[in-house]
Each structure stands twice: as structure tokens, then as C-alpha cells.
CSV table of C-alpha atoms and ligand atoms in Angstrom, one decimal:
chain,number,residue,atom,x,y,z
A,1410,UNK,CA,-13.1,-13.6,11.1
A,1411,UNK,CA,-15.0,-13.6,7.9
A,1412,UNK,CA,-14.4,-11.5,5.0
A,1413,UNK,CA,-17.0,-11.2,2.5
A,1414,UNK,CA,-15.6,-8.4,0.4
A,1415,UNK,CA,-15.7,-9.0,-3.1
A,1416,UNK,CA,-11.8,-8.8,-3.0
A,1417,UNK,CA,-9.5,-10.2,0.0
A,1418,UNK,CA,-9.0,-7.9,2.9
A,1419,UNK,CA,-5.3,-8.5,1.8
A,1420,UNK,CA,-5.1,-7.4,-1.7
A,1421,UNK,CA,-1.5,-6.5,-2.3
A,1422,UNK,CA,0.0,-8.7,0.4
A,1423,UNK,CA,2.1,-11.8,-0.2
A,1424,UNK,CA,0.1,-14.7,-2.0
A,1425,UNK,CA,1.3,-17.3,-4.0
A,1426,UNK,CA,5.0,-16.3,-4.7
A,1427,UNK,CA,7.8,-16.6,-1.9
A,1428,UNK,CA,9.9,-13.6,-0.8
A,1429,UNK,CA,12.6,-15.3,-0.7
A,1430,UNK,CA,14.8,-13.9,2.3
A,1431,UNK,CA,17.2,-16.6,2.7
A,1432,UNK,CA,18.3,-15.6,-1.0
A,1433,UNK,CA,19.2,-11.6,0.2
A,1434,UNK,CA,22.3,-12.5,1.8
A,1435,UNK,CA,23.7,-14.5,-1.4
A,1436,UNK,CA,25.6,-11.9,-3.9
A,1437,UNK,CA,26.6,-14.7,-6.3
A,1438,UNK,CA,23.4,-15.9,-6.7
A,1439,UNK,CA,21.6,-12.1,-6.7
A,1440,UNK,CA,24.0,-11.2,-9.7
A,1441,UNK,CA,23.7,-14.3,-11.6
A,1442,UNK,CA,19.8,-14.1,-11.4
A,1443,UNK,CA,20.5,-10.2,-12.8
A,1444,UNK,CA,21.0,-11.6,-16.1
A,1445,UNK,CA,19.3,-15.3,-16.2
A,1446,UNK,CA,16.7,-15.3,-18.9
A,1447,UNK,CA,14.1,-16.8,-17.2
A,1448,UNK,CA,14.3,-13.4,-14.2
A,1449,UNK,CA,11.4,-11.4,-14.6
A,1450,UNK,CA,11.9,-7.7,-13.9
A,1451,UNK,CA,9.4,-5.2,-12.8
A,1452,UNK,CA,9.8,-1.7,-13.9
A,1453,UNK,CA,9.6,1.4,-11.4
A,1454,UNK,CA,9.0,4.9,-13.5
A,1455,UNK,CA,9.3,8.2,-11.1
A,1456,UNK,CA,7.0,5.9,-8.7
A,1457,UNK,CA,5.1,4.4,-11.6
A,1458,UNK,CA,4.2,1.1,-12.8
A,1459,UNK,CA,5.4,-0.1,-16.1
A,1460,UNK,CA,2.5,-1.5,-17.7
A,1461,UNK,CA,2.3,-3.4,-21.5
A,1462,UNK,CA,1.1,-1.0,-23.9
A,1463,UNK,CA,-1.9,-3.7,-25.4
A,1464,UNK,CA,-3.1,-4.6,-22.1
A,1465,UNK,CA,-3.0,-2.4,-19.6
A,1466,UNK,CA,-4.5,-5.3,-17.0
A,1467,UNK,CA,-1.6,-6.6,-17.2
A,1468,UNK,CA,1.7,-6.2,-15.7
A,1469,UNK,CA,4.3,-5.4,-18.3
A,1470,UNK,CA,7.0,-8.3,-17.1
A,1471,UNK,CA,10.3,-8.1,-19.0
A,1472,UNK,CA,12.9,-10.5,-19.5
A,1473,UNK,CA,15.9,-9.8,-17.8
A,1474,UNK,CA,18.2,-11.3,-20.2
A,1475,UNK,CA,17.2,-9.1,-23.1
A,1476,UNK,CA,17.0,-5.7,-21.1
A,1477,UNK,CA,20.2,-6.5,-18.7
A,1478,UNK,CA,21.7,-3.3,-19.1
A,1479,UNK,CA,19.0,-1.7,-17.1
A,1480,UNK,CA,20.5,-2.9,-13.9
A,1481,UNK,CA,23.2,-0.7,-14.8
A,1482,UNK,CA,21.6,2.5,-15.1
A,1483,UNK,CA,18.8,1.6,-12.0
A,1484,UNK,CA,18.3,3.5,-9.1
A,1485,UNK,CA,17.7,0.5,-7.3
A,1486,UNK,CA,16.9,-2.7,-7.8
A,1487,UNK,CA,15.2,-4.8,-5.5
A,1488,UNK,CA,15.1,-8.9,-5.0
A,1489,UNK,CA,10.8,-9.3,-4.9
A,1490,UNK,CA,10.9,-12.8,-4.4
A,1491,UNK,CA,10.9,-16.4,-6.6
A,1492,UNK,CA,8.0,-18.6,-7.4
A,1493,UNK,CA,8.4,-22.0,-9.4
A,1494,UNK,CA,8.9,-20.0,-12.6
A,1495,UNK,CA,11.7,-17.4,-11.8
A,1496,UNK,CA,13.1,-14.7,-9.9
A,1497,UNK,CA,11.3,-11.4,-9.6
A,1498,UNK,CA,13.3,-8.1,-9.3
A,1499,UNK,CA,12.5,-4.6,-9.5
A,1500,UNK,CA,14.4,-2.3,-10.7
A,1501,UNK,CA,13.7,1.9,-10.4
A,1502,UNK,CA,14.6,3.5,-13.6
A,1503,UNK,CA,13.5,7.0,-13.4
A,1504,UNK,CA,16.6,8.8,-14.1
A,1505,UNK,CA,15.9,7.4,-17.6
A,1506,UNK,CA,14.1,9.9,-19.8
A,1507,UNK,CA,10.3,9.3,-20.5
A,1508,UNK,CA,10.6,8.4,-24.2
A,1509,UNK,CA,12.7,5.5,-23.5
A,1510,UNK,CA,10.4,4.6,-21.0
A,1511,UNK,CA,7.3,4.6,-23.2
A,1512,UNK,CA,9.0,2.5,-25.7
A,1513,UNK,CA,8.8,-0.2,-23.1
A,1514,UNK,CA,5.5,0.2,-22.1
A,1515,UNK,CA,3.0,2.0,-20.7
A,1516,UNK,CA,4.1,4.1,-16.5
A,1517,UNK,CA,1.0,4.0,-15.0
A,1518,UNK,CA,0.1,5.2,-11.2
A,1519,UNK,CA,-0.4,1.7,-9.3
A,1520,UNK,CA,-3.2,3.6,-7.4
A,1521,UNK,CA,-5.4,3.6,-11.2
A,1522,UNK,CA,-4.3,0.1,-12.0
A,1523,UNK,CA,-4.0,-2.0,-8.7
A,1524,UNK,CA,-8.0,-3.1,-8.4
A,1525,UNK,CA,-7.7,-4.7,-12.3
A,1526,UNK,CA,-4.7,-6.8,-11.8
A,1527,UNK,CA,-4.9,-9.9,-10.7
A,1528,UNK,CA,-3.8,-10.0,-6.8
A,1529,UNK,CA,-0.4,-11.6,-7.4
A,1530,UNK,CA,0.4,-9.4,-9.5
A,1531,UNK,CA,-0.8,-6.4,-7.8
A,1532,UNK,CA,1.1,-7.2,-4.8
A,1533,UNK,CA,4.5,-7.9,-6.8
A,1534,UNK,CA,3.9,-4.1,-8.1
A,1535,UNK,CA,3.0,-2.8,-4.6
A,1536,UNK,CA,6.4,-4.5,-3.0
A,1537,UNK,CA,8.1,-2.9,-6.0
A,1538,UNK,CA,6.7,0.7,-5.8
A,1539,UNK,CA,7.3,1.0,-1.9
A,1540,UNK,CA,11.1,-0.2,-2.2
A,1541,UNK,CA,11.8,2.2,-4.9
A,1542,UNK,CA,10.0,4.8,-2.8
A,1543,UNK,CA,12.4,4.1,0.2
A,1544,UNK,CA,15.3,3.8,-1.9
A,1545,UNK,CA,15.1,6.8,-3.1
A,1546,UNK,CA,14.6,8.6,-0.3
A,1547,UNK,CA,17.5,6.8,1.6
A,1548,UNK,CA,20.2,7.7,-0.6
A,1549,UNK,CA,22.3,10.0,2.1
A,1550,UNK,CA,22.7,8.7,5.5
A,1551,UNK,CA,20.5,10.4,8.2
A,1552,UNK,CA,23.0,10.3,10.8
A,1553,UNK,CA,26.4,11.7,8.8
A,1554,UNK,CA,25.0,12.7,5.3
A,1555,UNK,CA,27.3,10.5,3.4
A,1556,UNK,CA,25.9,8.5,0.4
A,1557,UNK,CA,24.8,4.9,1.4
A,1558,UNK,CA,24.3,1.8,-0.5
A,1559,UNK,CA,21.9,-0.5,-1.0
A,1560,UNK,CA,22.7,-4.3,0.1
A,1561,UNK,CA,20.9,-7.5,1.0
A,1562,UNK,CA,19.3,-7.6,-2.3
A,1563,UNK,CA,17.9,-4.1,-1.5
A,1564,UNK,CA,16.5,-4.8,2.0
A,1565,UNK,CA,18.8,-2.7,3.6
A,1566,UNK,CA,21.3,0.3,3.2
A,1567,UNK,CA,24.7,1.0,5.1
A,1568,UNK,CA,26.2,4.4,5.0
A,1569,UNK,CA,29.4,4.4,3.1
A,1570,UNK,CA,31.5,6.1,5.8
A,1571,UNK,CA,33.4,3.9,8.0
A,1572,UNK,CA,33.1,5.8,10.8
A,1573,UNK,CA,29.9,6.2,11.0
A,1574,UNK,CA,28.7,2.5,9.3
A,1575,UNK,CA,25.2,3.1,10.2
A,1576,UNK,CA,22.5,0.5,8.5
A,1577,UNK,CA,18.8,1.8,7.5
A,1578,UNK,CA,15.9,-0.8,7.1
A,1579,UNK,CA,13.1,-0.2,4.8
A,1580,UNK,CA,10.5,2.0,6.4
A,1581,UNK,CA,6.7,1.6,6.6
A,1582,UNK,CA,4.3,4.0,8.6
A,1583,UNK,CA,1.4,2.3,10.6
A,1584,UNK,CA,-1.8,3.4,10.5
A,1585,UNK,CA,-5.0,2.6,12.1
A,1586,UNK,CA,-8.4,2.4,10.1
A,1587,UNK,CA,-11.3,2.1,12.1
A,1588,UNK,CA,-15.0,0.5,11.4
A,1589,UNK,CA,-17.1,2.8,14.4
A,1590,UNK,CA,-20.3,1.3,15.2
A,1591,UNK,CA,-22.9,2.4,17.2
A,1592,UNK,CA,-26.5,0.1,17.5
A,1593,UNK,CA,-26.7,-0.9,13.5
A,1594,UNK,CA,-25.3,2.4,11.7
A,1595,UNK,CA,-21.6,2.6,11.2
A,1596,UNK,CA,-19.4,6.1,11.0
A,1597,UNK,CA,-18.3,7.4,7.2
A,1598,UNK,CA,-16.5,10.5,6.5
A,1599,UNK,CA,-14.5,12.4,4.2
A,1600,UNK,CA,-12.0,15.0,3.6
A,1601,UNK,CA,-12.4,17.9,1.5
A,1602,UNK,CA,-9.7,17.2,-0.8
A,1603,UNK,CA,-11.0,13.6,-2.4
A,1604,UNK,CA,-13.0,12.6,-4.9
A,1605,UNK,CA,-16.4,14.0,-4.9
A,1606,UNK,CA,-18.5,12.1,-3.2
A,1607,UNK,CA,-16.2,9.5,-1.7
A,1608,UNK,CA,-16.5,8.5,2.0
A,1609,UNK,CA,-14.6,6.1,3.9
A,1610,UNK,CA,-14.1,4.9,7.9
A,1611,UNK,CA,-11.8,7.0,9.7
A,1612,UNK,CA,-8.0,6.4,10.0
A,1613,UNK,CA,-4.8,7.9,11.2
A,1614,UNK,CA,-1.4,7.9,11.7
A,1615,UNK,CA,-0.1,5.9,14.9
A,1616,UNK,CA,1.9,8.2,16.7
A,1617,UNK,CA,5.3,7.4,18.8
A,1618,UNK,CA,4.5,6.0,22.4
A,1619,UNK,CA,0.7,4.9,21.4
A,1620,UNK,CA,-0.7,1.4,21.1
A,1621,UNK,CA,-2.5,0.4,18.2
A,1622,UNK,CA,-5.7,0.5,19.8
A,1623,UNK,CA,-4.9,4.3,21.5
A,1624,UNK,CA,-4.5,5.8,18.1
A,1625,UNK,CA,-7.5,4.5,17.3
A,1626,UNK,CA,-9.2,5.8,20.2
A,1627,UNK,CA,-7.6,9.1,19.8
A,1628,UNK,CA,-7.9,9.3,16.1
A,1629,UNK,CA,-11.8,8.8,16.4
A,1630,UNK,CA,-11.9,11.7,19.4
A,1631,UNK,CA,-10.0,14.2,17.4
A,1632,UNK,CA,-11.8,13.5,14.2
A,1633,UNK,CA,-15.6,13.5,15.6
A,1634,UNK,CA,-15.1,13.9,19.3
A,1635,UNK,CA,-17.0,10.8,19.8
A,1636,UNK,CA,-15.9,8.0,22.9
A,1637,UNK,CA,-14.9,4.7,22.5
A,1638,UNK,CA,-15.5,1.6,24.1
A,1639,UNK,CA,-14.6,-2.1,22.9
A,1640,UNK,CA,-11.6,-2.1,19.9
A,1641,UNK,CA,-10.9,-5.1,18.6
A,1642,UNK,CA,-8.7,-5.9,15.6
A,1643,UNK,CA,-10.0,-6.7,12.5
A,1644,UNK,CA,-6.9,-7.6,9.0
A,1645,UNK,CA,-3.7,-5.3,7.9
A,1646,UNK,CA,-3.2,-4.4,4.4
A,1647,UNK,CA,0.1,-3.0,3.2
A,1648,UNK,CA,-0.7,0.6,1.3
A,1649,UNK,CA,2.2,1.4,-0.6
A,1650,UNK,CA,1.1,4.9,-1.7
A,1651,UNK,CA,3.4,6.1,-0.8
A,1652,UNK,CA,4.7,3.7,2.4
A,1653,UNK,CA,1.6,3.0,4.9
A,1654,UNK,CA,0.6,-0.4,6.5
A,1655,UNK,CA,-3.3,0.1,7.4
A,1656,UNK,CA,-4.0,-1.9,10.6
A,1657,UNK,CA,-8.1,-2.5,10.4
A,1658,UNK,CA,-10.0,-2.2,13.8
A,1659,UNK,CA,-13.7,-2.2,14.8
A,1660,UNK,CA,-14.5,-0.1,17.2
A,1661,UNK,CA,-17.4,0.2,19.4
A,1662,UNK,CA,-19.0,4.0,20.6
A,1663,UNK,CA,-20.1,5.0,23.3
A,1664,UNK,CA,-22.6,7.6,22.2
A,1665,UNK,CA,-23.5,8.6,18.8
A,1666,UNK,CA,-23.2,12.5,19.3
A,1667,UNK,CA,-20.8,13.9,16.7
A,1668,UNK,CA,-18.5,17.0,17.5
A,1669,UNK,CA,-16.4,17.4,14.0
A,1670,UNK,CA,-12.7,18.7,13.8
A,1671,UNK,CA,-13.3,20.3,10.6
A,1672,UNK,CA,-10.0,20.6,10.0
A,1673,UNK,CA,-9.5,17.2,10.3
A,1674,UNK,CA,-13.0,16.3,8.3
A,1675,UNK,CA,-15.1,18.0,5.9
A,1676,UNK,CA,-18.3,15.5,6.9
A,1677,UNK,CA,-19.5,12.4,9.0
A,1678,UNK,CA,-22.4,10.6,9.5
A,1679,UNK,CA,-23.6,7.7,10.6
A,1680,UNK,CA,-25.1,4.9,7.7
A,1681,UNK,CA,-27.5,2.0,8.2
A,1682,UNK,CA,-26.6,-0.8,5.9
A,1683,UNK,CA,-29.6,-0.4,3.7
A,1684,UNK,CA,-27.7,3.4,2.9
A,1685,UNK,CA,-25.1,1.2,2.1
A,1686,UNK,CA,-26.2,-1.5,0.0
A,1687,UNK,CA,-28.3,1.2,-2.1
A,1688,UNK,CA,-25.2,2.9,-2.6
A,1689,UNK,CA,-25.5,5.2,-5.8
A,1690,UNK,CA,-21.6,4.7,-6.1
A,1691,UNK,CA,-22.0,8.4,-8.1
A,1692,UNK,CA,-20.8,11.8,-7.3
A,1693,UNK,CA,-23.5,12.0,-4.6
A,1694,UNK,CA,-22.0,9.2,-2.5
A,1695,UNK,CA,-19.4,6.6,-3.3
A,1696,UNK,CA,-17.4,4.1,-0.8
A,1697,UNK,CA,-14.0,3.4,-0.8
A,1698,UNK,CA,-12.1,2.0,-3.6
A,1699,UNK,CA,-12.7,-2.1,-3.9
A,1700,UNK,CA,-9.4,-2.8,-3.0
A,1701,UNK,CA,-8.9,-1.2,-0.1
A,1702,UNK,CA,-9.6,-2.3,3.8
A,1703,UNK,CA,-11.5,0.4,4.0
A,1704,UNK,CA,-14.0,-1.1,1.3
A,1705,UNK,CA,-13.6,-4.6,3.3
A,1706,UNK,CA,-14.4,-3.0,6.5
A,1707,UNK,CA,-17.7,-2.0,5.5
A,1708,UNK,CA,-18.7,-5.2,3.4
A,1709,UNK,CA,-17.6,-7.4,6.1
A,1710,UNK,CA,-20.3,-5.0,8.1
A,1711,UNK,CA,-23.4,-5.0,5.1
A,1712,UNK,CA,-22.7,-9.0,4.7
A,1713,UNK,CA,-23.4,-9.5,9.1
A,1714,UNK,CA,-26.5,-8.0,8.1
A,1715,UNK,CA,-27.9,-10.2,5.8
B,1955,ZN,ZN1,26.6,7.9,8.2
């Protein structure tokens, strides 16, 4: 597979850094890193990025020596992993109130950000924002409503009844996105509630019981009532907004007769790649965000064009 998107198809994945899992497991170690000057700690605001106030490029990286007593007042915090330099841990501070939180920089929505950053540190900040997403939405057991707690570094919470003892693992929902081709046009569509002009390839949820490769064929029927033939994988991306993992597919129709759900999609159409590549990128008509597979599935599509 060739990508020829301007950024990876896996922008916010792991890259250069390690997640370190044989390190969860070690308490000593976990704590000691909580207050070894060379830790760097990432900052979750009310699902927010803490960014530096002069650069807002940059992730705003703290030294976890100086600002130790945030561990004690976090809502979770969260081994990210080691590279050669230091440990990385995020920690969730958004029961602290917002003017303490702007005097350590700037909490900014990852989803504005994440295309400027560079891609390690976009996918540190993505790992971050969808642990302290989970965490916070795992803080009563689902089978006994006790509280639970967090352990294995924050991989993992065990509800603090004995009885009951039950263990939750951080969540992700799968979806499909899907590149529909028919001959040399390929399927865009939006939804009433984004961004004027914006249009993207169709995706859903994966349902309970389905394969991969049914949702998409599902997804793609319900949406524009159109068959599909041939569906053949294509990348993943992890999507933490809020807790997604987009599993890219190309798949082929059978006919090129749209019937739109319209209250599934407020347009469709097919595109030829010259539409594409002449792309006002306005209000008019705009693509997908650049670092999204979305975006990759249709410049992997211009670039077997040219
Ligand atoms: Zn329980």
C-alpha cells in the first residue's frame, strides 16, 4: 500500500516513543517516575490540551519535578510511555479551576491543534486525551456502582468492592471509513451539522455481531442505498475525539445509482479526481481535515491518478 497523503495515514498513532507496557505492572518504579525531574507530564483540561502560551505549535511539556503536586489533585494520571529522554505521563486536571489552569498554559481542543504538531507529539496528546476521556467516565463500576480505581499505570480499573472485583479495560469504539469507487469517480458526502462546505467518504459505527467489512457494506446501503462488491482494507487511525479507532476500507460499487437516507446524509455525489485536485478548499467545497484518514483515503485515490 502506498500512501501519498501529505501526512501519514497514521497521524496520531505510536511513532518514535515506546509505550512502555512492561513498565504498567511496576508501582515502585510508576511512583518514583511521578516525581523524577527528567518525567515529562502532559496536561488534560476538561478534555483539553495544555498548550504553551508563546507557541501554541507546541505541546506545553512540564517538568514533573517542579509541578509534583498535581498528581495529587489529578483525576487520573496515565503512564504514556518512555523514549530515551524520559517518562511521559498524563495527568487529567480538570477539577482544578480554569485560572489556575491558564497560568500554566494555554487548554486548547486537540481537534484545532493536532494537524500543527509535529506527529510525535500529536499522538502523545491523542493517547492522553482518550485515557482521560475513559477515565472519567469509568469512575463507578458498571456491574455494582461502587467507585473503582485506576491501576496498571492507568490501563485498567478494578471496582473497589470485594465482592464484586470486577476489572474494566480502556474502551475504543471501531468504526469503518470507506473510499466507494465506482469507474474513476469516488463517493463524498456530508452531514448537515459540519462545517460548511466540508465533505468526506462515508463511515460508521461497527455494530455487535458484524465484521469489519459488513459494516461497511451496510453503512454504505443505509447511507446512499448503493451495493457493494470488492472491500478490501486500506490503514487504521486511532480518533480520540472523543474514543473512535477508524478502520479505512476501499470499497468497490456495484452501480452508481444513489438512494440517500437523508437522515443519515444531507448530500452525496460522486467526484472525478480532476473535482478533486481543483478543490476550492472554501465554503463551497472543502475535504477532510489533513490529518485524518479520511483526507488520506482520497489522496491515496488523486495520487493513482497521476
Ligand atoms: Zn463492582
Amino acid at each position: 500500500m502506498i500512501h501519498s497523503s501529505e501526512l501519514p495515514v497514521n497521524f496520531y498513532t505510536t511513532g518514535s516513543w515506546d509505550r512502555a507496557v512492561e513498565k504498567r505492572g511496576d508501582i515502585e518504579w510508576f511512583h518514583a517516575s511521578l516525581r523524577n525531574p527528567s518525567t515529562q507530564i502532559h496536561v488534560v483540561w476538561q478534555g483539553r490540551t495544555l498548550v504553551r502560551h508563546e507557541d501554541h505549535a507546541v505541546l506545553n511539556i512540564l517538568n514533573a519535578a517542579t509541578y509534583s503536586d498535581l498528581f495529587d489533585v489529578a483525576r487520573s494520571v496515565v503512564l504514556l510511555g518512555c523514549d530515551e529522554e524520559a517518562a511521559h505521563i498524563a495527568i487529567d486536571i480538570s477539577a482544578q479551576p480554569e485560572s489556575f489552569v491558564t497560568s500554566l498554559g494555554d487548554a486548547v481542543d486537540l481537534r484545532a491543534i493536532g494537524p500543527l504538531l509535529p506527529p510525535r507529539e500529536a499522538s502523545l496528546s491523542a493517547l492522553a486525551r482518550g485515557m482521560a476521556y475513559w477515565h472519567e467516565r469509568h469512575t463507578f463500576c458498571g456491574v455494582c456502582g461502587t467507585p473503582t480505581v485506576s491501576e496498571q499505570a492507568g490501563y485498567q480499573r478494578r471496582c473497589t468492592n470485594a465482592s464484586c472485583n470486577a476489572v474494566f479495560f480502556p474502551r475504543i469504539d471501531p468504526a469503518v471509513i470507506m473510499r466507494v469507487e465506482y469507474g474513476d469517480r469516488i463517493l463524498l458526502g456530508r452531514q448537515a451539522s459540519w462545517a460548511p462546505g466540508m465533505h468526506s467518504v462515508l463511515a460508521g459505527f461497527v455494530e455487535p455481531g458484524e465484521s469489519l467489512e459488513d459494516t461497511v457494506r451496510r453503512e454504505v446501503h443505509e447511507e446512499v442505498g448503493l451495493p457493494i462488491g470488492e472491500v478490501r482494507y486500506f490503514g487504521s487511525q486511532p480518533w480520540p475525539f472523543p474514543s473512535s479507532l477508524m478502520v479505512g476500507f476501499v470499497a468497490i460499487a456495484l452501480d452508481d445509482t444513489l438512494n440517500l437516507n437523508r437522515e443519515e446524509i444531507d448530500s452525496a455525489a460522486w467526484f472525478t479526481r480532476e473535482q478533486l485536485i481543483n478543490s476550492p478548499e472554501d465554503e463551497t467545497f472543502k475535504l477532510s481535515r489533513k490529518d485524518s484518514i479520511s483526507r488520506a483515503l482520497v489522496n491515496d485515490w488523486i495520487a493513482q491518478g497521476r
